[in-house]
Amino acid sequence: MMPVEDFERELKERKEQGLYNTIRKIGSPQGAWIIVDGKKVLNLSSNNYLGFANHPRLKESAKKGIDDYGAGPAAVRTIAGDQLPQEQLEEMLAAFKGAEAAVLYQSGFCANLGTIPALVTEGDAIFSDELNHASIIDGSRLSRAKIIRYPHLDAEALEDILKQERGNYAKAMIITDGVFSMDGDIAPMEKLADLADKYNCMLYVDDAHGEGVLGKSGRGIVDYFGLQGRVDVEIGTLSKAFGVVGGFAAGSKLLAEVLKQKARPLLFSSAPTPADVYACMEAVKILQESDELVNKLWDNAKYFKESMSKAGFDLGKSQTPITPVMIGNELTAQEFSKKLFERNVFAQAISYPTVPKGKARMRVMISATHEKKDLDFALEQFTAVGKELGVI
Ligand SMILES: Cc1ncc(COP(=O)(O)O)c(C=O)c1O
């Protein structure tokens, strides 16, 4: 029997503290304007950076995937075999990333849960940025390696820690988000690569929010820093800029071989569907053909951020299209989101535990699907609510 009173008390506390999640009903495909709970609103909440989630070419490809290979794989890859397109997508992703090989997972979350424990274990160490994503934290815990956190983005502090700790462990790995999803800042990859060399560590970056966004035609963070061959693992997700669902790990042929033997989501959970795989192959093709959408995304982000800063908002330390609008108090952030929605703008308040207590914010996700007039509308509504709630 579930201890009903305990759970009810916990849920009540969450509501009182402004920490209770309410999942909205989306009544349309993803895009600049969407139907949320029956109302047409400007969408500033999704990770649909390039508009691929409802792109005609991806939709066509997904349908072809179903026609060619059916609705689902009906099996774990290592038990019933690979359908051809999964391997094809792995090859395309590796080439896109400038890596030797890539291994496909069911999601970015699964990619971290599978890859980290395949590479380190008890007696090893993980040096982890203190603001790393939940899936890195969970993957690290599953590995049973010692987790040693370092201050956010602080390579100097990490070096001090490495000097003291590295000698106590067999294998070691430095792990970081590439783009931090709640702040939009970027990991100092060159410094981390130097430290990985100097202290004999593997280097692991989760590029979930860099893919399709950073680097040439959205090739991601390793391309952005020109670090090909110096990063052991580059995790990607196919559910943000790629607009579909799935994840992968890119790196050496050896990495791929190890993961295909040891990564548990690959050994014990079914493969992504043919529709997902075909749609993702089309996304890679579009990015290889042109950087038009990536450029539009960055133009939009620059335009919106400059206007919001001029209006007096604190946008934190973002270096990417992820735009946090800092509020502080959790209840004010929830109120902000509610008032924006009344004004036909869908932007989510992000609070603890996703970000630290007292650092609640509105998280604005800019997309290439937005037109300038959409961003002007957003600015107008943010300014009105910001003044009403005393944020600006
Ligand atoms: C840094 C990071 N890694 C992994 C994930 C999980 O990706 P997916 O949605 O594909 O499971 C996210 C998504 O929020 C993320 O921000």
Coordinates of C-alpha atoms and ligand atoms in Angstrom, one line a residue:
M1 CA 0.0 0.0 0.0
M2 CA 1.2 3.5 -0.8
P3 CA 1.6 5.7 2.3
V4 CA -1.1 8.0 1.1
E5 CA -0.8 10.7 3.8
D6 CA 3.0 11.0 3.3
F7 CA 2.7 11.6 -0.4
E8 CA -0.3 13.9 0.0
R9 CA 1.7 16.0 2.5
E10 CA 4.6 16.1 0.1
L11 CA 2.5 17.3 -2.8
K12 CA 0.8 19.9 -0.7
E13 CA 4.2 21.3 0.3
R14 CA 5.2 21.5 -3.3
K15 CA 2.1 23.5 -4.2
E16 CA 2.7 25.9 -1.2
Q17 CA 6.3 26.4 -2.3
G18 CA 5.5 27.0 -6.0
L19 CA 7.3 23.8 -7.0
Y20 CA 4.3 21.8 -8.3
N21 CA 4.4 20.8 -12.0
T22 CA 1.4 21.2 -14.1
I23 CA 1.6 19.5 -17.5
R24 CA -0.1 21.6 -20.2
K25 CA -2.2 20.1 -23.1
I26 CA -0.7 21.0 -26.5
G27 CA -3.3 20.8 -29.2
S28 CA -1.2 21.4 -32.3
P29 CA 2.2 20.6 -33.8
Q30 CA 5.2 22.5 -32.5
G31 CA 5.9 25.9 -34.1
A32 CA 6.1 29.6 -33.3
W33 CA 2.4 29.7 -32.4
I34 CA 0.8 26.7 -30.8
I35 CA -2.5 25.7 -29.1
V36 CA -2.0 25.3 -25.3
D37 CA -5.0 24.3 -23.2
G38 CA -7.2 25.3 -26.1
K39 CA -5.6 28.8 -26.6
K40 CA -3.4 30.0 -29.4
V41 CA -0.2 31.4 -27.9
L42 CA 3.3 32.4 -28.9
N43 CA 5.6 29.5 -28.1
L44 CA 8.7 30.4 -26.1
S45 CA 9.0 27.0 -24.3
S46 CA 10.1 24.3 -26.7
N47 CA 13.5 23.1 -27.7
N48 CA 12.5 23.2 -31.4
Y49 CA 15.5 25.4 -32.2
L50 CA 15.3 24.9 -36.0
G51 CA 11.7 24.1 -36.5
F52 CA 12.4 20.5 -37.4
A53 CA 9.7 19.1 -35.1
N54 CA 7.1 19.9 -37.7
H55 CA 9.3 20.3 -40.8
P56 CA 7.6 18.9 -44.0
R57 CA 10.7 17.0 -45.0
L58 CA 11.1 15.3 -41.6
K59 CA 7.4 14.4 -41.6
E60 CA 7.6 12.9 -45.1
S61 CA 10.7 10.9 -44.1
A62 CA 9.1 9.6 -40.9
K63 CA 6.2 8.3 -43.1
K64 CA 8.6 6.6 -45.4
G65 CA 10.4 5.0 -42.4
I66 CA 7.0 3.4 -41.4
D67 CA 6.3 2.3 -45.0
D68 CA 9.8 0.7 -45.3
Y69 CA 10.3 -0.8 -41.9
G70 CA 7.0 -0.6 -40.0
A71 CA 5.8 1.1 -36.8
G72 CA 8.3 -0.3 -34.3
P73 CA 11.5 -2.4 -34.0
A74 CA 9.8 -4.9 -31.7
A75 CA 13.1 -5.8 -30.1
V76 CA 16.3 -4.9 -28.3
R77 CA 19.0 -4.4 -31.0
T78 CA 21.5 -6.9 -29.5
I79 CA 18.8 -9.6 -29.3
A80 CA 16.8 -9.4 -32.5
G81 CA 19.2 -7.5 -34.7
D82 CA 19.5 -4.0 -36.2
Q83 CA 17.2 -2.6 -38.8
L84 CA 19.3 -1.1 -41.5
P85 CA 18.4 2.6 -40.9
Q86 CA 19.7 2.5 -37.3
E87 CA 23.2 1.8 -38.5
Q88 CA 22.8 4.2 -41.3
L89 CA 21.8 7.0 -38.9
E90 CA 24.8 6.1 -36.7
E91 CA 27.1 6.5 -39.6
M92 CA 25.5 9.8 -40.7
L93 CA 25.7 11.2 -37.2
A94 CA 29.4 10.2 -36.8
A95 CA 30.2 11.9 -40.1
F96 CA 28.2 15.0 -39.1
K97 CA 30.1 15.2 -35.8
G98 CA 33.5 14.5 -37.3
A99 CA 33.8 11.4 -35.2
E100 CA 34.8 7.8 -36.1
A101 CA 31.5 6.3 -34.8
A102 CA 28.3 6.9 -33.1
V103 CA 25.9 4.7 -31.1
L104 CA 22.2 5.4 -31.1
Y105 CA 20.1 5.4 -27.9
Q106 CA 16.3 5.9 -27.2
S107 CA 16.9 9.4 -25.8
G108 CA 19.6 11.8 -24.6
F109 CA 18.7 10.8 -21.0
C110 CA 19.3 7.1 -21.9
A111 CA 22.6 8.1 -23.6
N112 CA 24.0 9.4 -20.3
L113 CA 22.5 6.5 -18.3
G114 CA 24.1 4.0 -20.6
T115 CA 27.4 5.6 -21.5
I116 CA 28.8 6.7 -18.2
P117 CA 28.5 3.4 -16.4
A118 CA 30.1 1.6 -19.4
L119 CA 33.2 3.7 -19.0
V120 CA 33.8 4.1 -15.3
T121 CA 33.0 2.1 -12.2
E122 CA 33.9 1.5 -8.5
G123 CA 37.5 2.6 -7.9
D124 CA 37.3 5.3 -10.7
A125 CA 36.4 9.0 -10.4
I126 CA 34.1 11.4 -12.2
F127 CA 34.9 15.1 -12.0
S128 CA 31.6 16.7 -12.7
D129 CA 30.5 20.4 -13.2
E130 CA 28.2 21.2 -10.3
L131 CA 25.4 22.3 -12.7
N132 CA 25.4 19.2 -14.9
H133 CA 22.1 17.9 -16.2
A134 CA 20.1 15.4 -14.1
S135 CA 20.8 12.6 -16.6
I136 CA 24.6 13.0 -16.1
I137 CA 24.0 12.9 -12.3
D138 CA 21.9 9.8 -12.5
G139 CA 24.3 8.1 -15.0
S140 CA 27.2 8.9 -12.7
R141 CA 25.4 7.5 -9.7
L142 CA 24.6 4.3 -11.5
S143 CA 28.3 3.9 -12.4
R144 CA 29.3 3.6 -8.7
A145 CA 32.4 5.7 -9.5
K146 CA 33.3 8.4 -6.9
I147 CA 31.6 11.6 -8.0
I148 CA 33.7 14.8 -7.3
R149 CA 31.9 18.0 -8.2
Y150 CA 33.8 21.2 -9.3
P151 CA 32.4 24.8 -9.2
H152 CA 30.5 25.7 -12.4
L153 CA 32.7 26.3 -15.4
D154 CA 35.7 26.8 -13.2
A155 CA 38.7 25.0 -14.8
E156 CA 41.2 26.5 -12.3
A157 CA 39.2 25.1 -9.4
L158 CA 39.0 21.8 -11.2
E159 CA 42.8 21.7 -11.7
D160 CA 43.3 22.2 -7.9
I161 CA 40.9 19.3 -7.3
L162 CA 42.6 17.1 -9.9
K163 CA 46.0 17.7 -8.3
Q164 CA 44.7 16.4 -5.0
E165 CA 42.4 13.6 -6.1
R166 CA 43.4 12.2 -9.5
G167 CA 46.1 9.9 -8.0
N168 CA 43.6 8.1 -5.8
Y169 CA 41.6 6.5 -8.6
A170 CA 42.3 4.1 -11.5
K171 CA 40.3 5.6 -14.4
A172 CA 39.0 9.1 -14.3
M173 CA 36.6 11.2 -16.5
I174 CA 35.8 14.9 -16.6
I175 CA 32.1 15.3 -17.5
T176 CA 30.3 18.5 -18.4
D177 CA 27.2 19.8 -20.2
G178 CA 28.3 21.6 -23.3
V179 CA 25.6 24.3 -23.2
F180 CA 24.0 24.5 -19.8
S181 CA 20.3 24.1 -20.4
M182 CA 19.0 26.4 -17.7
D183 CA 21.6 29.2 -18.1
G184 CA 22.6 29.0 -21.7
D185 CA 26.3 29.4 -20.9
I186 CA 29.1 27.2 -22.5
A187 CA 31.6 24.9 -20.9
P188 CA 35.3 26.0 -21.3
M189 CA 36.1 23.0 -23.5
E190 CA 39.6 23.9 -24.5
K191 CA 40.7 24.2 -20.9
L192 CA 39.0 21.0 -20.0
A193 CA 40.7 19.2 -22.9
D194 CA 44.1 20.4 -21.6
L195 CA 43.3 19.2 -18.1
A196 CA 42.1 15.9 -19.4
D197 CA 45.5 15.5 -21.2
K198 CA 47.5 16.7 -18.3
Y199 CA 45.8 14.5 -15.7
N200 CA 45.1 11.4 -17.8
C201 CA 41.3 11.7 -17.8
M202 CA 38.7 10.8 -20.3
L203 CA 36.7 13.9 -21.5
Y204 CA 32.9 13.6 -21.8
V205 CA 30.6 16.4 -23.0
D206 CA 26.8 16.3 -23.2
D207 CA 26.0 18.4 -26.3
A208 CA 22.2 18.2 -26.0
H209 CA 21.7 22.0 -26.4
G210 CA 24.7 22.6 -28.7
E211 CA 23.7 20.3 -31.5
G212 CA 22.0 22.1 -34.4
V213 CA 23.0 25.3 -32.6
L214 CA 26.8 25.6 -32.2
G215 CA 29.5 25.0 -34.8
K216 CA 29.4 24.9 -38.6
S217 CA 25.8 24.1 -39.6
G218 CA 25.0 23.1 -36.1
R219 CA 27.7 20.3 -35.8
G220 CA 27.9 21.0 -32.1
I221 CA 30.3 22.0 -29.4
V222 CA 33.4 19.9 -30.5
D223 CA 33.2 21.5 -33.9
Y224 CA 32.6 25.0 -32.3
F225 CA 35.9 24.7 -30.4
G226 CA 37.7 22.8 -33.1
L227 CA 38.5 20.0 -30.7
Q228 CA 37.9 17.0 -33.0
G229 CA 39.9 14.0 -31.7
R230 CA 40.4 15.5 -28.2
V231 CA 37.0 14.8 -26.7
D232 CA 36.4 11.1 -25.9
V233 CA 32.6 11.2 -25.7
E234 CA 30.2 13.6 -27.3
I235 CA 26.6 12.9 -26.2
G236 CA 23.8 14.1 -28.5
T237 CA 20.1 14.2 -28.3
L238 CA 17.8 14.0 -31.3
S239 CA 14.9 15.5 -29.3
K240 CA 15.9 19.2 -29.3
A241 CA 17.2 20.9 -32.4
F242 CA 16.7 17.6 -34.4
G243 CA 13.0 17.8 -33.4
V244 CA 12.4 14.1 -33.1
V245 CA 13.4 11.8 -30.2
G246 CA 16.5 9.8 -29.4
G247 CA 20.1 10.2 -28.3
F248 CA 23.6 9.1 -29.2
A249 CA 27.2 8.9 -28.2
A250 CA 29.8 9.9 -30.7
G251 CA 33.5 9.2 -30.4
S252 CA 36.1 6.5 -31.5
K253 CA 35.4 3.1 -33.0
L254 CA 36.6 1.7 -29.7
L255 CA 34.0 3.7 -27.7
A256 CA 31.3 2.4 -30.0
E257 CA 32.4 -1.2 -29.6
V258 CA 32.5 -0.9 -25.8
L259 CA 29.0 0.7 -25.7
K260 CA 27.5 -2.0 -27.9
Q261 CA 28.8 -4.6 -25.3
K262 CA 28.1 -2.8 -22.1
A263 CA 25.5 0.1 -22.3
R264 CA 22.5 -1.2 -20.6
P265 CA 19.7 0.9 -22.3
L266 CA 21.1 -0.6 -25.5
L267 CA 21.2 -4.2 -24.2
F268 CA 17.9 -4.2 -22.3
S269 CA 15.6 -1.7 -24.0
S270 CA 14.1 -1.6 -27.5
A271 CA 15.6 0.5 -30.3
P272 CA 14.2 3.8 -31.6
T273 CA 11.5 3.4 -34.2
P274 CA 12.0 3.6 -38.0
A275 CA 9.9 6.8 -38.2
D276 CA 12.3 8.5 -35.7
V277 CA 15.4 7.2 -37.4
Y278 CA 14.3 8.3 -40.9
A279 CA 13.2 11.7 -39.7
C280 CA 16.6 12.2 -37.9
M281 CA 18.5 11.2 -41.1
E282 CA 16.5 13.9 -42.9
A283 CA 17.5 16.5 -40.3
V284 CA 21.2 15.7 -40.8
K285 CA 20.7 16.0 -44.6
I286 CA 19.1 19.4 -44.2
L287 CA 21.9 20.7 -42.0
Q288 CA 24.5 19.4 -44.4
E289 CA 22.8 21.2 -47.2
S290 CA 22.6 24.7 -45.7
D291 CA 23.2 26.7 -42.5
E292 CA 20.3 29.0 -43.2
L293 CA 18.1 27.8 -40.3
V294 CA 21.1 27.9 -37.8
N295 CA 21.9 31.5 -38.9
K296 CA 18.2 32.5 -38.5
L297 CA 18.2 31.0 -35.0
W298 CA 21.2 33.1 -33.9
D299 CA 19.9 36.3 -35.5
N300 CA 16.6 35.9 -33.6
A301 CA 18.4 35.2 -30.4
K302 CA 20.6 38.2 -30.7
Y303 CA 17.6 40.5 -31.6
F304 CA 15.5 39.3 -28.7
K305 CA 18.3 39.4 -26.1
E306 CA 19.4 42.9 -27.0
S307 CA 15.8 44.2 -26.8
M308 CA 15.2 42.4 -23.5
S309 CA 18.4 43.8 -22.0
K310 CA 17.5 47.3 -23.1
A311 CA 14.1 46.9 -21.4
G312 CA 16.0 46.2 -18.1
F313 CA 15.8 42.4 -17.7
D314 CA 18.6 40.4 -16.2
L315 CA 19.4 37.6 -18.7
G316 CA 22.0 35.9 -16.6
K317 CA 25.1 34.7 -18.4
S318 CA 23.6 33.2 -21.5
Q319 CA 25.9 32.8 -24.6
T320 CA 23.4 30.9 -26.7
P321 CA 19.7 31.1 -27.8
I322 CA 18.6 29.8 -24.4
T323 CA 17.5 33.0 -22.6
P324 CA 16.9 32.9 -18.9
V325 CA 15.0 35.9 -17.6
M326 CA 16.0 36.0 -13.9
I327 CA 13.2 36.4 -11.4
G328 CA 14.5 34.9 -8.1
N329 CA 11.4 34.1 -6.1
E330 CA 9.6 30.9 -7.1
L331 CA 6.1 32.2 -6.6
T332 CA 6.8 35.5 -8.5
A333 CA 8.1 33.3 -11.4
Q334 CA 5.0 31.3 -11.4
E335 CA 2.9 34.4 -11.4
F336 CA 5.0 35.8 -14.2
S337 CA 4.3 32.8 -16.4
K338 CA 0.6 32.9 -15.6
K339 CA 0.3 36.6 -16.5
L340 CA 2.2 36.0 -19.8
F341 CA -0.2 33.2 -20.7
E342 CA -3.1 35.5 -20.1
R343 CA -1.4 37.8 -22.7
N344 CA -1.0 34.9 -25.2
V345 CA 2.6 34.1 -24.5
F346 CA 3.7 30.6 -23.4
A347 CA 6.9 30.8 -21.4
Q348 CA 7.7 28.5 -18.5
A349 CA 8.8 29.4 -15.0
I350 CA 11.7 27.2 -14.0
S351 CA 12.3 26.7 -10.3
Y352 CA 13.9 24.4 -7.7
P353 CA 14.9 21.5 -8.1
T354 CA 15.7 22.2 -11.8
V355 CA 17.6 25.3 -10.6
P356 CA 18.8 26.2 -7.1
K357 CA 16.3 27.6 -4.6
G358 CA 15.8 31.4 -5.0
K359 CA 17.1 31.3 -8.6
A360 CA 13.8 30.9 -10.3
R361 CA 13.5 32.3 -13.8
M362 CA 11.5 32.4 -17.0
R363 CA 13.2 30.3 -19.5
V364 CA 12.7 31.7 -23.1
M365 CA 13.6 29.3 -25.9
I366 CA 14.2 31.2 -29.1
S367 CA 13.7 29.3 -32.4
A368 CA 14.3 29.8 -36.1
T369 CA 10.5 29.5 -36.5
H370 CA 10.0 32.9 -34.8
E371 CA 9.6 36.0 -37.0
K372 CA 10.8 39.4 -35.8
K373 CA 7.1 40.5 -35.2
D374 CA 6.7 37.5 -32.8
L375 CA 9.8 38.5 -30.8
D376 CA 8.5 42.1 -30.7
F377 CA 5.2 40.8 -29.4
A378 CA 7.1 38.8 -26.7
L379 CA 9.1 41.8 -25.6
E380 CA 5.9 43.9 -25.3
Q381 CA 4.3 41.3 -23.1
F382 CA 7.4 40.7 -21.0
T383 CA 7.8 44.4 -20.4
A384 CA 4.2 44.8 -19.3
V385 CA 4.3 41.9 -16.9
G386 CA 7.8 42.8 -15.7
K387 CA 6.6 46.3 -14.7
E388 CA 3.4 45.0 -13.1
L389 CA 5.3 42.5 -10.9
G390 CA 8.2 44.9 -10.1
V391 CA 10.8 42.8 -11.9
I392 CA 12.0 45.8 -14.0
Ligands
LIG1 C1 22.1 18.5 -21.1 C2 21.0 17.5 -21.3 N1 21.2 16.2 -21.5 C3 20.3 15.3 -21.8 C4 18.9 15.7 -21.9 C5 17.9 14.7 -22.1 O1 17.6 14.6 -23.5 P1 16.4 13.8 -24.0 O2 15.2 14.7 -23.9 O3 16.7 13.4 -25.4 O4 16.2 12.6 -23.1 C6 18.6 17.1 -21.7 C7 17.2 17.5 -21.9 O5 16.7 18.2 -21.1 C8 19.6 18.0 -21.5 O6 19.3 19.3 -21.4

